[in-house]
XYZ file of C-alpha atoms in Angstrom:
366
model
C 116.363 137.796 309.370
C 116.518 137.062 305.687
C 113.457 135.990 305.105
C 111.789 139.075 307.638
C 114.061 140.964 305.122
C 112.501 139.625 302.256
C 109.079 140.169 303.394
C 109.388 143.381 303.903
C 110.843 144.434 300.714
C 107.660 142.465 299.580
C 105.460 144.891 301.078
C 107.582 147.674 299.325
C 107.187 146.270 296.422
C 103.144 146.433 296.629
C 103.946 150.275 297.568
C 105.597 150.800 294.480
C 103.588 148.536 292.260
C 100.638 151.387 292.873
C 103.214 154.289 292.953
C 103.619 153.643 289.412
C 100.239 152.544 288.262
C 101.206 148.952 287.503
C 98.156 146.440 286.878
C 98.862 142.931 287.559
C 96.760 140.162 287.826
C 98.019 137.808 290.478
C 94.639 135.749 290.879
C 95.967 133.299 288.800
C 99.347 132.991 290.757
C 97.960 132.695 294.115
C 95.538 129.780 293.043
C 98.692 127.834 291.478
C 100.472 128.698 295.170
C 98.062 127.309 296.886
C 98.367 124.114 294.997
C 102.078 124.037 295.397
C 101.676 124.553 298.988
C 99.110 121.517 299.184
C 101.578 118.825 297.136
C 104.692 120.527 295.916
C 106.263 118.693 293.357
C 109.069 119.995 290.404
C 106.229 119.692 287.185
C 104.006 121.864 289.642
C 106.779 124.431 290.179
C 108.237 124.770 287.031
C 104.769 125.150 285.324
C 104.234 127.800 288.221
C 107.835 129.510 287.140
C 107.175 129.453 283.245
C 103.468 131.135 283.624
C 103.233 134.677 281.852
C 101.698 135.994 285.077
C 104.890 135.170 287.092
C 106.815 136.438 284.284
C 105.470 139.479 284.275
C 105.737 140.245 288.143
C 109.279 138.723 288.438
C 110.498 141.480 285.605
C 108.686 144.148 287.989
C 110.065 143.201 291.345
C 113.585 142.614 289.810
C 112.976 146.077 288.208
C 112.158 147.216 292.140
C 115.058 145.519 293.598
C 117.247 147.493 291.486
C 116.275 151.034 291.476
C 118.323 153.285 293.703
C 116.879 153.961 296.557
C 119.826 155.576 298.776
C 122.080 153.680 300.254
C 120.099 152.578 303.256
C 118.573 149.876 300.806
C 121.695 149.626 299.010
C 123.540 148.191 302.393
C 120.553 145.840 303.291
C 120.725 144.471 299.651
C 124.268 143.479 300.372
C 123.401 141.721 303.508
C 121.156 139.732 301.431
C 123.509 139.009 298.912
C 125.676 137.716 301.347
C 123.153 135.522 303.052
C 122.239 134.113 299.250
C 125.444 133.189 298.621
C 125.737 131.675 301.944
C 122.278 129.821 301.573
C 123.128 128.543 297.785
C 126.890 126.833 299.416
C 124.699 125.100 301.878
C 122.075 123.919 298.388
C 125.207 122.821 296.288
C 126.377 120.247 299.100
C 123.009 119.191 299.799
C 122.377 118.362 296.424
C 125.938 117.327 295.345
C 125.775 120.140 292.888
C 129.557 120.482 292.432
C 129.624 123.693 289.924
C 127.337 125.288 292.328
C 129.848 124.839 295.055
C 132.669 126.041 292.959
C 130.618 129.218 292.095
C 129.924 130.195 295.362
C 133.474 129.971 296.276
C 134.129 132.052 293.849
C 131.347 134.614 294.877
C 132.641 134.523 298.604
C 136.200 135.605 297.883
C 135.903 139.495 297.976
C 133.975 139.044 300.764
C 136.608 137.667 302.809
C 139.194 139.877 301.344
C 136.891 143.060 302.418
C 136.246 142.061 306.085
C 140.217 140.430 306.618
C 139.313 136.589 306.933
C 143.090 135.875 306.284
C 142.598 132.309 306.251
C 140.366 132.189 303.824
C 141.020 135.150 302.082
C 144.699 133.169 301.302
C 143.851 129.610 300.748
C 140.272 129.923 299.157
C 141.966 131.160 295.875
C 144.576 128.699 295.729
C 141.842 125.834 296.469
C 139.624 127.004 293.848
C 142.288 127.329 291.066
C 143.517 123.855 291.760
C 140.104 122.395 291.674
C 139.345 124.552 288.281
C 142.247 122.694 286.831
C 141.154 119.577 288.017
C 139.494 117.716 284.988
C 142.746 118.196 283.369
C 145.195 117.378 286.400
C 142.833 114.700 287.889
C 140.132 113.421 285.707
C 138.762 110.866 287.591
C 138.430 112.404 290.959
C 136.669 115.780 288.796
C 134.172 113.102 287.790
C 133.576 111.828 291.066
C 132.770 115.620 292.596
C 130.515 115.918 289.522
C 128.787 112.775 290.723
C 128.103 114.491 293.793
C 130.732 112.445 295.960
C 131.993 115.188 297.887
C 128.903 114.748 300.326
C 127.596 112.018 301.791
C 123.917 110.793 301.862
C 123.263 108.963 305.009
C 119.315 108.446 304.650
C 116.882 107.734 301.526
C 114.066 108.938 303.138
C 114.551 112.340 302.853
C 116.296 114.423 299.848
C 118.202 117.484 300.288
C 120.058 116.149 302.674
C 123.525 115.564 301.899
C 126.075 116.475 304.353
C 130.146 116.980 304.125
C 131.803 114.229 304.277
C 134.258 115.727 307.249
C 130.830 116.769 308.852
C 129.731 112.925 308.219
C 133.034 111.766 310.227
C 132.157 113.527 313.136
C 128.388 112.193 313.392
C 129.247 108.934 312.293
C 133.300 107.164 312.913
C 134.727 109.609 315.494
C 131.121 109.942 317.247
C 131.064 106.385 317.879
C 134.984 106.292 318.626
C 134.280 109.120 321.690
C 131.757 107.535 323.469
C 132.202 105.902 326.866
C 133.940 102.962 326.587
C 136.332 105.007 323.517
C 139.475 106.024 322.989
C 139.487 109.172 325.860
C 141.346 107.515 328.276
C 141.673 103.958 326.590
C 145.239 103.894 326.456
C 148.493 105.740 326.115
C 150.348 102.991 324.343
C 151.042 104.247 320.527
C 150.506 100.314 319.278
C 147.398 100.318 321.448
C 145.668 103.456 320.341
C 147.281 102.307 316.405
C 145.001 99.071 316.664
C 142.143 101.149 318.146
C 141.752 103.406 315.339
C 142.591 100.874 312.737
C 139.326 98.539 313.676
C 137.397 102.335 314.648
C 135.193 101.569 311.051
C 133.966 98.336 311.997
C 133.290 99.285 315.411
C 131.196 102.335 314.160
C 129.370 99.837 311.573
C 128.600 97.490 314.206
C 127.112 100.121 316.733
C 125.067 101.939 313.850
C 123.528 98.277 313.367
C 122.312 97.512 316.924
C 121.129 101.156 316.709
C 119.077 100.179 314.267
C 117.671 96.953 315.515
C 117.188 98.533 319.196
C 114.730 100.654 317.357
C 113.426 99.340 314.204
C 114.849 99.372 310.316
C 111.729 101.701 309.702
C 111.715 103.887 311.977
C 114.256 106.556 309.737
C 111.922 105.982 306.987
C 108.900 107.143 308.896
C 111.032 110.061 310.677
C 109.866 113.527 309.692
C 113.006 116.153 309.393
C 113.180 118.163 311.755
C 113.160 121.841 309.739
C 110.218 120.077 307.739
C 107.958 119.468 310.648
C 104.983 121.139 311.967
C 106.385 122.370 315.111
C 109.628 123.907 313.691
C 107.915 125.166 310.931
C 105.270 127.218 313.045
C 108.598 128.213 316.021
C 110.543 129.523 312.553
C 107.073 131.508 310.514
C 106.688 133.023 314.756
C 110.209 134.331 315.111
C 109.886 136.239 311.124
C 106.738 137.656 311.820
C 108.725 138.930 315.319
C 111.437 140.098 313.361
C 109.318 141.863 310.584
C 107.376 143.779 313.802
C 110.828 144.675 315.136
C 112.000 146.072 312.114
C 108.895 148.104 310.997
C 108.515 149.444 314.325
C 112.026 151.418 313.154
C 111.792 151.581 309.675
C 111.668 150.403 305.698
C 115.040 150.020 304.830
C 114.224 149.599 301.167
C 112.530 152.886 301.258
C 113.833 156.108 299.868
C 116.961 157.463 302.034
C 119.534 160.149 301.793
C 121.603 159.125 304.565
C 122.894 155.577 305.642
C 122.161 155.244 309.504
C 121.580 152.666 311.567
C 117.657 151.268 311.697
C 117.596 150.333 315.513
C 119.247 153.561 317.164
C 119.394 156.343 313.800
C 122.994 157.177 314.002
C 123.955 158.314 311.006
C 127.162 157.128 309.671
C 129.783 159.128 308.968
C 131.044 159.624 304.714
C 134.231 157.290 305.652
C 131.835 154.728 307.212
C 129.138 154.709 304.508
C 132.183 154.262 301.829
C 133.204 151.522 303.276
C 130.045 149.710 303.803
C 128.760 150.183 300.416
C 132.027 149.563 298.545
C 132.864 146.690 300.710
C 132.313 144.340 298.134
C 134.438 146.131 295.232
C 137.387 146.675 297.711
C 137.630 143.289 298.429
C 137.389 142.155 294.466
C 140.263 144.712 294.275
C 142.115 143.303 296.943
C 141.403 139.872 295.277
C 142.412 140.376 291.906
C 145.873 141.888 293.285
C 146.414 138.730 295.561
C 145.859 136.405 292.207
C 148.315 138.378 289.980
C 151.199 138.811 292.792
C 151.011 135.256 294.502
C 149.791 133.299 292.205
C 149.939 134.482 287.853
C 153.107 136.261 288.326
C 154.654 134.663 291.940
C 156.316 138.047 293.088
C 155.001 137.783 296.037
C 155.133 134.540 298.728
C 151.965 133.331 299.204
C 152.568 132.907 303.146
C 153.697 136.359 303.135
C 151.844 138.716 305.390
C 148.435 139.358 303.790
C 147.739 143.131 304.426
C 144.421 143.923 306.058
C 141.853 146.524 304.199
C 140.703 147.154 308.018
C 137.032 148.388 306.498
C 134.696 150.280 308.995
C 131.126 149.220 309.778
C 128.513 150.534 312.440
C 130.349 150.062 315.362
C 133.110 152.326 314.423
C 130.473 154.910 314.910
C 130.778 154.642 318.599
C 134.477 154.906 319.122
C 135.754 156.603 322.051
C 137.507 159.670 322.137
C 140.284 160.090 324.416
C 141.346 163.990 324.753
C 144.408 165.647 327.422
C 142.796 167.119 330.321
C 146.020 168.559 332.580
C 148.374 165.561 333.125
C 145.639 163.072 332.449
C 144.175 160.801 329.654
C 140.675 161.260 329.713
C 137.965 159.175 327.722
C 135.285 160.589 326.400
C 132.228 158.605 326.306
C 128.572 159.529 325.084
C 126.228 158.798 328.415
C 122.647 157.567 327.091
C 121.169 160.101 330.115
C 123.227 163.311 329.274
C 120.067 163.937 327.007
C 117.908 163.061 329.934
C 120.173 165.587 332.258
C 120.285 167.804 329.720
C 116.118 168.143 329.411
C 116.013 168.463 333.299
C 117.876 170.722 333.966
C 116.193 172.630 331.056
C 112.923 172.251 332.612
C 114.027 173.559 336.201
C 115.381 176.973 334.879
C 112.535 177.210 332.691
C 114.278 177.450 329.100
C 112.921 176.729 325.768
C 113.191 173.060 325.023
C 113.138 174.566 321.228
C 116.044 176.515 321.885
C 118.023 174.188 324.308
C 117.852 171.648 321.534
C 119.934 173.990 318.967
C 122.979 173.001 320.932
C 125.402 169.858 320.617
C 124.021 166.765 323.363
C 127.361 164.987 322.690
C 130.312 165.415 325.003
C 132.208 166.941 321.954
C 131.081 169.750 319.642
């Protein structure tokens, strides 16, 4: 979805390149792309990134990115945001980039605050201020996440492909410790199960070694990974290019829009709703900056106090049932899909003006 979403603000971007009558000469980029996409390698990338051609387009389409085109692309730009963030988390631990991690921690925070991830929303800040103050509280363990040490690199074959170390556990120790002949159902004896998990380590060692010889010491360093190989790279280019076909078969949501409404059925959102999905972001930094001053700067507040809940709406508020007092009786409303169908037949069989019939309210409520 992000990269469909990507693409298509890509072809938007050609839209408004002739829109406004700008001239640029991409001959030269798409020759040093195709040698990228030959034999990448960093000198080939960065002398692609530092070309005045690239410059020139990258001001542009940042330019594009940025220009208010109602909030329809304003609300799909935050989705993306979101999904960046997301993506660049995933980068910092693959790379053991540990001020990239502590970034992106910090850009996640109003996001939890904004859609009520509690959990997060209350431990997140108190994790990232104690690992702010860590070169001064703990020098030598701030130098071993700035060495990259808070993932693990299980294979030299292949870079870009560090893992979390509690991630690592599971694939690796505990894995090994849960297989048949492990510790489900070994033993209920606490000095038993004690023993068990004290030797679990070598066991796991000794099991990754006959691995190993079973199959060869080269055979990881000859293994392709699996989102760089042909077949999942074609299965992944298939499902965009589905998802681009989908979408445009609805509409550009980075085109111009007065009204924020959903791209797959149109229903327009109502001015509560659109608030609250295009200030979801800002609500949540408020929401954030009040949580650091009461429970943590000034301690007024207990930080396992009850963390209120902004309670935002999205889309599917939009379909909400409406319950009204018919006699003695409760009754809920609900919008039926084939009232409009109902609605055109019966308009049909006494002959009226479909013009006219369609002046009046479909929904079960004016």
């Amino acid at each position: 979805m992000f990269e469909a979403l990507h693409r298509i603000q890509w072809m938007g971007f050609k839209i408004w390149l002739q829109r406004h009558g700008h001239q640029v000469n991409s001959t030269t980029l798409v020759s040093a792309l195709e040698e990228i996409r030959k034999e990448f390698s960093p000198e080939k990338f960065n002398r692609f990134t530092s070309m005045p051609e690239f410059q020139v387009i990258f001001n542009l389409y940042t330019e594009y990115c940025k220009e208010d085109n109602g909030p329809l692309k304003v609300f799909w730009n935050s989705y993306l945001e979101m999904v960046e963030v997301l993506m660049n988390f995933l980068r910092a631990t693959r790379e053991g980039d540990w001020a990239l991690h502590l970034e992106c921690i910090k850009e996640m925070l109003p996001w939890f605050f904004a859609y009520d991830h509690t959990n997060y929303a209350r431990y997140l800040p108190v994790y990232l201020a104690h690992m702010i103050l860590l070169p001064e509280t703990h020098p030598e363990a701030h130098a071993l996440l700035e060495n990259g040490d808070f993932g693990v690199q299980r294979t030299t074959s292949h870079g870009f492909s560090k893992m979390p170390v509690d991630q690592t556990i599971e694939q690796t120790l505990n894995r090994s410790t849960k297989t048949k002949g492990g510790i489900v159902g070994f033993s209920l004896r606490k000095g038993a199960v004690q023993r068990w998990m004290i030797t679990a380590h070598s066991r796991a060692a000794f099991e990754d070694k006959c691995q190993k010889m079973s199959r060869g010491e080269d055979e990881d360093q000859r293994r392709v990974h699996k989102e760089t190989g042909s077949a999942r790279m074609k299965r992944d280019e298939e499902d965009v290019k589905k998802v681009i076909e989908v979408i445009s078969s609805w509409r550009n949501p980075f085109e111009p829009s007065e009204e924020l409404s959903s791209i797959s059925s149109g229903y327009v959102t109502s001015e509560s709703i659109k608030q609250d999905l295009l200030q979801a972001k800002e609500k949540g930094a408020t929401a954030l900056t009040a949580f650091l001053e009461e429970r943590i700067i000034t301690n007024s507040t207990g930080i396992f106090e009850t963390l209120p809940k902004l309670k935002l709406e999205s889309f599917r508020d939009t379909h909400k049932k409406t319950s009204v007092t018919a006699g003695d009786k409760n009754v809920m409303i609900r919008a039926d899909r084939n009232l409009f169908a109902r609605l055109l037949v019966i308009g049909q069989s006494r002959q009226m003006d479909l013009r006219y019939l369609l002046t009046h309210e479909l929904g079960p409520l004016p």
